């Protein structure tokens, strides 16, 4: 990636800082409404992203009507606005306000198992898709249970990155640079830590394996599986989806995945990756208008297959 000029970096920072400051001055409902209105325009103005979303939806839901696919695509653009609007409110957040805004519907048996693993000094990896409000999921968990470390690739604008980190870490969450992060992440998990990972994006063949995703092979990061196997940790697929009827986020999850160590490391990684990817797909099917369909999820193809995009 070419180095960004100083003037461009400052212009981006000024734009982001100004937008977040403006939205932050508004009541939450108004901030979210304004932000969703702005990103909704992206469906009409960002033709490339719209076409990617519609292509992805045709892969994931081949039997769905064109009208429903468009509805889900528009929902994805609106959802990005909801995330931005709510992030602008993070500086004003209190434990009490968060408790009203997000409910963690954690199965008691799973939570007890999570506590047992922590007592044994074992870690848990929360694998979240880009579904609902992944920022709110991590932000809210710090108040619901305890701060967590999260893997994130730094933005290419250091000033915007610093601003983002400040918002995310108000209640004690800790960022880990996703680049060359294995040792740091493993240390967290080996000290009964909690680690958050977004693991639903297209991966390079050197960093991923092909597993089924909506019926089509998708190159998926082996990071969560590798870390879980190395540190004897468990994986919990989870997301924080917006519930329109309740007017708040609801954090829901799939079953806890405990990787099996058979001695065949490559096979165990592939099996574990396929397992959490299957659960991620189930979450997306529950809230199809809140996933980031604009991402080229199936860009990397198995050898010999033609490109999709």
Tab-separated table of C-alpha atoms in Angstrom:
chain	number	residue	atom	x	y	z
A	1	UNK	CA	0.000	0.000	0.000
A	2	UNK	CA	1.356	3.394	-1.002
A	3	UNK	CA	2.206	5.726	1.853
A	4	UNK	CA	-0.536	8.266	2.409
A	5	UNK	CA	0.423	11.925	2.069
A	6	UNK	CA	0.348	14.061	5.212
A	7	UNK	CA	-2.273	16.382	3.752
A	8	UNK	CA	-4.560	13.494	2.839
A	9	UNK	CA	-4.127	11.929	6.278
A	10	UNK	CA	-5.032	15.189	7.995
A	11	UNK	CA	-8.021	15.716	5.680
A	12	UNK	CA	-9.354	12.250	6.514
A	13	UNK	CA	-8.808	12.790	10.216
A	14	UNK	CA	-10.562	16.177	10.140
A	15	UNK	CA	-13.523	14.667	8.303
A	16	UNK	CA	-13.870	11.710	10.677
A	17	UNK	CA	-13.267	13.777	13.809
A	18	UNK	CA	-15.772	16.425	12.707
A	19	UNK	CA	-18.443	13.861	11.847
A	20	UNK	CA	-18.041	11.994	15.139
A	21	UNK	CA	-17.995	15.230	17.126
A	22	UNK	CA	-21.151	16.473	15.391
A	23	UNK	CA	-22.984	13.182	15.888
A	24	UNK	CA	-21.737	13.003	19.468
A	25	UNK	CA	-23.482	16.286	20.287
A	26	UNK	CA	-26.837	14.867	19.222
A	27	UNK	CA	-29.120	12.622	21.254
A	28	UNK	CA	-28.472	8.969	20.413
A	29	UNK	CA	-31.653	8.453	18.385
A	30	UNK	CA	-30.955	11.512	16.272
A	31	UNK	CA	-27.251	10.649	15.806
A	32	UNK	CA	-28.125	7.155	14.641
A	33	UNK	CA	-30.876	8.436	12.369
A	34	UNK	CA	-28.623	11.007	10.693
A	35	UNK	CA	-25.811	8.483	10.257
A	36	UNK	CA	-28.119	5.820	8.837
A	37	UNK	CA	-29.524	8.363	6.427
A	38	UNK	CA	-26.047	9.187	5.171
A	39	UNK	CA	-24.942	5.582	4.693
A	40	UNK	CA	-28.243	4.684	3.056
A	41	UNK	CA	-27.218	6.982	0.237
A	42	UNK	CA	-24.277	4.664	-0.316
A	43	UNK	CA	-26.605	2.053	-1.781
A	44	UNK	CA	-27.443	4.448	-4.604
A	45	UNK	CA	-24.117	6.302	-4.921
A	46	UNK	CA	-21.581	3.497	-4.399
A	47	UNK	CA	-22.422	1.359	-7.396
A	48	UNK	CA	-19.429	-0.932	-6.992
A	49	UNK	CA	-20.284	-1.809	-3.401
A	50	UNK	CA	-23.953	-2.261	-4.283
A	51	UNK	CA	-23.084	-4.707	-7.072
A	52	UNK	CA	-20.828	-6.708	-4.732
A	53	UNK	CA	-23.625	-6.882	-2.154
A	54	UNK	CA	-26.157	-8.047	-4.715
A	55	UNK	CA	-23.726	-10.639	-6.096
A	56	UNK	CA	-23.059	-11.997	-2.613
A	57	UNK	CA	-26.762	-12.172	-1.855
A	58	UNK	CA	-27.388	-14.099	-5.066
A	59	UNK	CA	-24.801	-16.645	-3.881
A	60	UNK	CA	-26.091	-16.876	-0.320
A	61	UNK	CA	-29.817	-16.812	-1.121
A	62	UNK	CA	-30.260	-18.082	-4.704
A	63	UNK	CA	-33.969	-18.743	-4.180
A	64	UNK	CA	-34.686	-15.307	-2.748
A	65	UNK	CA	-36.560	-12.757	-4.841
A	66	UNK	CA	-34.656	-9.830	-6.312
A	67	UNK	CA	-36.742	-7.507	-4.178
A	68	UNK	CA	-35.762	-9.255	-0.965
A	69	UNK	CA	-32.090	-9.243	-1.942
A	70	UNK	CA	-32.257	-5.505	-2.524
A	71	UNK	CA	-33.939	-5.092	0.840
A	72	UNK	CA	-31.121	-6.971	2.564
A	73	UNK	CA	-28.489	-4.982	0.663
A	74	UNK	CA	-30.091	-1.692	1.655
A	75	UNK	CA	-30.259	-2.940	5.221
A	76	UNK	CA	-26.517	-3.613	5.180
A	77	UNK	CA	-25.797	-0.003	4.211
A	78	UNK	CA	-28.167	1.247	6.909
A	79	UNK	CA	-26.529	-1.000	9.471
A	80	UNK	CA	-23.141	0.630	8.882
A	81	UNK	CA	-24.770	3.956	9.724
A	82	UNK	CA	-26.190	2.537	12.939
A	83	UNK	CA	-22.698	1.410	13.966
A	84	UNK	CA	-21.189	4.841	13.272
A	85	UNK	CA	-24.012	6.636	15.043
A	86	UNK	CA	-23.690	4.512	18.146
A	87	UNK	CA	-19.898	4.772	18.194
A	88	UNK	CA	-20.270	8.556	18.277
A	89	UNK	CA	-22.100	8.088	21.570
A	90	UNK	CA	-19.403	5.940	23.217
A	91	UNK	CA	-17.798	8.896	25.056
A	92	UNK	CA	-21.118	9.558	26.810
A	93	UNK	CA	-21.814	5.920	27.629
A	94	UNK	CA	-22.213	4.727	31.200
A	95	UNK	CA	-22.650	1.187	32.524
A	96	UNK	CA	-26.290	2.044	33.164
A	97	UNK	CA	-26.944	3.368	29.650
A	98	UNK	CA	-25.232	0.347	28.089
A	99	UNK	CA	-27.324	-2.055	30.141
A	100	UNK	CA	-30.409	-0.494	28.534
A	101	UNK	CA	-28.937	-0.473	25.025
A	102	UNK	CA	-27.600	-4.025	24.785
A	103	UNK	CA	-28.841	-7.245	26.360
A	104	UNK	CA	-26.531	-10.256	26.496
A	105	UNK	CA	-28.663	-13.337	26.092
A	106	UNK	CA	-26.060	-15.834	27.186
A	107	UNK	CA	-27.176	-19.378	27.863
A	108	UNK	CA	-26.578	-20.071	31.587
A	109	UNK	CA	-24.874	-23.391	30.863
A	110	UNK	CA	-22.509	-21.770	28.390
A	111	UNK	CA	-21.729	-18.945	30.820
A	112	UNK	CA	-20.992	-21.456	33.572
A	113	UNK	CA	-18.671	-23.318	31.225
A	114	UNK	CA	-16.984	-20.040	30.342
A	115	UNK	CA	-16.414	-19.323	34.027
A	116	UNK	CA	-15.076	-22.842	34.570
A	117	UNK	CA	-12.552	-22.424	31.765
A	118	UNK	CA	-11.418	-19.115	33.251
A	119	UNK	CA	-10.988	-20.753	36.663
A	120	UNK	CA	-8.768	-23.368	34.995
A	121	UNK	CA	-6.658	-20.639	33.420
A	122	UNK	CA	-7.975	-21.344	29.921
A	123	UNK	CA	-9.075	-18.711	27.469
A	124	UNK	CA	-12.159	-18.124	25.352
A	125	UNK	CA	-12.220	-16.643	21.855
A	126	UNK	CA	-15.354	-14.747	20.866
A	127	UNK	CA	-15.603	-15.035	17.088
A	128	UNK	CA	-17.908	-12.394	15.686
A	129	UNK	CA	-18.965	-11.797	12.101
A	130	UNK	CA	-19.364	-8.282	10.699
A	131	UNK	CA	-22.989	-8.613	11.712
A	132	UNK	CA	-25.131	-6.213	13.672
A	133	UNK	CA	-22.874	-3.952	15.723
A	134	UNK	CA	-19.575	-5.716	16.376
A	135	UNK	CA	-18.224	-2.559	18.004
A	136	UNK	CA	-21.098	-2.553	20.501
A	137	UNK	CA	-20.550	-6.254	21.208
A	138	UNK	CA	-16.999	-5.698	22.468
A	139	UNK	CA	-17.812	-2.351	24.094
A	140	UNK	CA	-20.794	-3.744	25.969
A	141	UNK	CA	-19.078	-6.957	27.075
A	142	UNK	CA	-16.550	-4.930	29.074
A	143	UNK	CA	-19.425	-3.765	31.285
A	144	UNK	CA	-21.480	-6.981	31.188
A	145	UNK	CA	-18.608	-9.250	32.197
A	146	UNK	CA	-15.032	-7.970	31.915
A	147	UNK	CA	-12.789	-6.092	29.460
A	148	UNK	CA	-11.482	-8.160	26.583
A	149	UNK	CA	-8.558	-7.955	24.212
A	150	UNK	CA	-9.464	-7.739	20.543
A	151	UNK	CA	-7.530	-8.315	17.356
A	152	UNK	CA	-7.679	-5.483	14.838
A	153	UNK	CA	-5.637	-4.504	11.819
A	154	UNK	CA	-4.542	-0.875	12.337
A	155	UNK	CA	-6.047	1.684	9.979
A	156	UNK	CA	-3.674	3.222	7.458
A	157	UNK	CA	-4.300	6.629	9.036
A	158	UNK	CA	-2.565	6.717	12.421
A	159	UNK	CA	-4.610	9.687	13.649
A	160	UNK	CA	-7.938	8.040	12.833
A	161	UNK	CA	-6.651	4.816	14.374
A	162	UNK	CA	-5.818	6.639	17.615
A	163	UNK	CA	-9.308	8.165	17.688
A	164	UNK	CA	-10.908	4.773	17.116
A	165	UNK	CA	-8.881	3.114	19.867
A	166	UNK	CA	-9.891	5.848	22.311
A	167	UNK	CA	-13.555	5.157	21.596
A	168	UNK	CA	-13.237	1.381	21.849
A	169	UNK	CA	-11.221	1.234	25.058
A	170	UNK	CA	-13.226	3.479	27.387
A	171	UNK	CA	-14.176	0.562	29.647
A	172	UNK	CA	-10.823	-1.195	29.552
A	173	UNK	CA	-10.793	-3.190	26.326
A	174	UNK	CA	-7.321	-3.702	24.861
A	175	UNK	CA	-6.342	-3.730	21.165
A	176	UNK	CA	-3.851	-6.228	19.731
A	177	UNK	CA	-2.306	-5.468	16.370
A	178	UNK	CA	-3.566	-8.182	14.025
A	179	UNK	CA	-0.254	-8.208	12.163
A	180	UNK	CA	2.149	-10.684	13.779
A	181	UNK	CA	-0.252	-11.048	16.692
A	182	UNK	CA	-0.030	-14.759	17.479
A	183	UNK	CA	2.304	-14.502	20.472
A	184	UNK	CA	0.456	-11.556	22.063
A	185	UNK	CA	-2.936	-13.195	21.551
A	186	UNK	CA	-1.675	-16.507	22.927
A	187	UNK	CA	-0.420	-14.770	26.072
A	188	UNK	CA	-3.891	-13.353	26.671
A	189	UNK	CA	-5.551	-16.737	26.258
A	190	UNK	CA	-3.031	-18.541	28.455
A	191	UNK	CA	-3.825	-16.215	31.353
A	192	UNK	CA	-7.577	-16.973	31.437
A	193	UNK	CA	-8.162	-14.124	29.029
A	194	UNK	CA	-10.936	-13.281	26.608
A	195	UNK	CA	-10.085	-12.500	22.989
A	196	UNK	CA	-12.380	-11.027	20.332
A	197	UNK	CA	-11.801	-11.760	16.651
A	198	UNK	CA	-13.724	-10.784	13.524
A	199	UNK	CA	-13.312	-13.893	11.410
A	200	UNK	CA	-15.701	-13.722	8.477
A	201	UNK	CA	-13.682	-11.890	5.817
A	202	UNK	CA	-11.898	-13.204	2.751
A	203	UNK	CA	-8.444	-14.555	3.560
A	204	UNK	CA	-5.276	-14.972	1.512
A	205	UNK	CA	-4.478	-18.641	0.791
A	206	UNK	CA	-1.367	-18.387	2.996
A	207	UNK	CA	-3.516	-17.336	5.960
A	208	UNK	CA	-6.626	-19.412	5.442
A	209	UNK	CA	-8.288	-22.660	4.441
A	210	UNK	CA	-11.281	-23.270	2.215
A	211	UNK	CA	-14.429	-24.213	4.127
A	212	UNK	CA	-18.124	-24.137	3.172
A	213	UNK	CA	-19.899	-20.819	3.618
A	214	UNK	CA	-23.435	-20.519	2.235
A	215	UNK	CA	-22.759	-23.595	0.116
A	216	UNK	CA	-19.643	-22.208	-1.573
A	217	UNK	CA	-16.014	-22.714	-0.594
A	218	UNK	CA	-14.681	-19.577	1.110
A	219	UNK	CA	-11.068	-18.943	2.115
A	220	UNK	CA	-11.286	-18.310	5.858
A	221	UNK	CA	-8.653	-17.226	8.368
A	222	UNK	CA	-7.186	-20.053	10.441
A	223	UNK	CA	-6.311	-17.615	13.240
A	224	UNK	CA	-9.084	-18.534	15.718
A	225	UNK	CA	-8.602	-22.273	15.236
A	226	UNK	CA	-4.815	-22.057	15.457
A	227	UNK	CA	-4.940	-19.983	18.641
A	228	UNK	CA	-7.565	-22.208	20.234
A	229	UNK	CA	-5.527	-25.352	19.548
A	230	UNK	CA	-2.257	-23.820	20.715
A	231	UNK	CA	-3.677	-22.515	23.984
A	232	UNK	CA	-6.353	-25.123	24.751
A	233	UNK	CA	-9.025	-22.436	24.450
A	234	UNK	CA	-12.662	-22.578	23.393
A	235	UNK	CA	-14.466	-20.612	20.682
A	236	UNK	CA	-17.877	-18.939	21.033
A	237	UNK	CA	-19.517	-17.482	17.884
A	238	UNK	CA	-21.451	-14.359	18.895
A	239	UNK	CA	-22.987	-11.178	17.505
A	240	UNK	CA	-24.917	-8.146	18.733
A	241	UNK	CA	-27.890	-7.690	16.406
A	242	UNK	CA	-30.307	-4.786	16.442
A	243	UNK	CA	-33.848	-5.708	17.488
A	244	UNK	CA	-36.214	-3.138	16.030
A	245	UNK	CA	-39.148	-4.233	18.165
A	246	UNK	CA	-37.194	-3.966	21.418
A	247	UNK	CA	-35.264	-0.871	20.366
A	248	UNK	CA	-31.929	-2.274	21.529
A	249	UNK	CA	-29.148	-4.674	20.636
A	250	UNK	CA	-29.428	-8.314	21.560
A	251	UNK	CA	-26.214	-10.321	21.858
A	252	UNK	CA	-26.793	-13.939	20.857
A	253	UNK	CA	-24.412	-16.815	20.308
A	254	UNK	CA	-23.934	-20.274	18.918
A	255	UNK	CA	-22.619	-23.316	20.804
A	256	UNK	CA	-19.201	-23.293	22.423
A	257	UNK	CA	-16.662	-25.010	20.176
A	258	UNK	CA	-13.839	-26.889	21.878
A	259	UNK	CA	-11.318	-27.929	19.200
A	260	UNK	CA	-10.326	-31.582	19.163
A	261	UNK	CA	-6.595	-32.251	19.058
A	262	UNK	CA	-6.242	-35.464	17.063
A	263	UNK	CA	-2.553	-35.045	16.343
A	264	UNK	CA	-3.217	-34.005	12.745
A	265	UNK	CA	-2.797	-30.257	13.193
A	266	UNK	CA	-3.758	-29.246	9.641
A	267	UNK	CA	-6.913	-31.346	9.732
A	268	UNK	CA	-7.828	-30.080	13.209
A	269	UNK	CA	-7.441	-26.463	12.068
A	270	UNK	CA	-9.633	-27.072	9.036
A	271	UNK	CA	-12.297	-28.882	11.074
A	272	UNK	CA	-12.409	-26.153	13.722
A	273	UNK	CA	-12.505	-23.383	11.104
A	274	UNK	CA	-15.371	-25.117	9.317
A	275	UNK	CA	-17.218	-25.494	12.633
A	276	UNK	CA	-17.142	-21.829	13.651
A	277	UNK	CA	-17.796	-20.689	10.069
A	278	UNK	CA	-20.943	-22.822	10.013
A	279	UNK	CA	-22.137	-21.150	13.220
A	280	UNK	CA	-21.303	-17.706	11.818
A	281	UNK	CA	-23.442	-18.521	8.786
A	282	UNK	CA	-26.349	-19.456	11.053
A	283	UNK	CA	-26.107	-16.085	12.798
A	284	UNK	CA	-26.088	-14.253	9.456
A	285	UNK	CA	-29.158	-16.201	8.310
A	286	UNK	CA	-30.961	-14.985	11.439
A	287	UNK	CA	-30.201	-11.333	10.675
A	288	UNK	CA	-29.533	-11.181	6.913
A	289	UNK	CA	-30.085	-7.429	6.603
A	290	UNK	CA	-27.332	-6.665	9.137
A	291	UNK	CA	-24.300	-8.378	7.587
A	292	UNK	CA	-21.608	-6.578	5.586
A	293	UNK	CA	-22.631	-7.889	2.174
A	294	UNK	CA	-20.462	-5.259	0.448
A	295	UNK	CA	-17.307	-7.261	1.243
A	296	UNK	CA	-15.889	-9.578	-1.463
A	297	UNK	CA	-16.166	-12.629	0.762
A	298	UNK	CA	-15.557	-15.186	-1.991
A	299	UNK	CA	-12.765	-13.295	-3.767
A	300	UNK	CA	-10.066	-15.931	-3.168
A	301	UNK	CA	-10.922	-19.017	-5.168
A	302	UNK	CA	-9.567	-22.572	-5.073
A	303	UNK	CA	-6.929	-23.248	-7.768
A	304	UNK	CA	-8.496	-23.467	-11.194
A	305	UNK	CA	-11.759	-21.742	-10.324
A	306	UNK	CA	-12.683	-18.528	-12.192
A	307	UNK	CA	-13.061	-15.255	-10.289
A	308	UNK	CA	-16.482	-14.394	-8.923
A	309	UNK	CA	-16.216	-10.601	-8.874
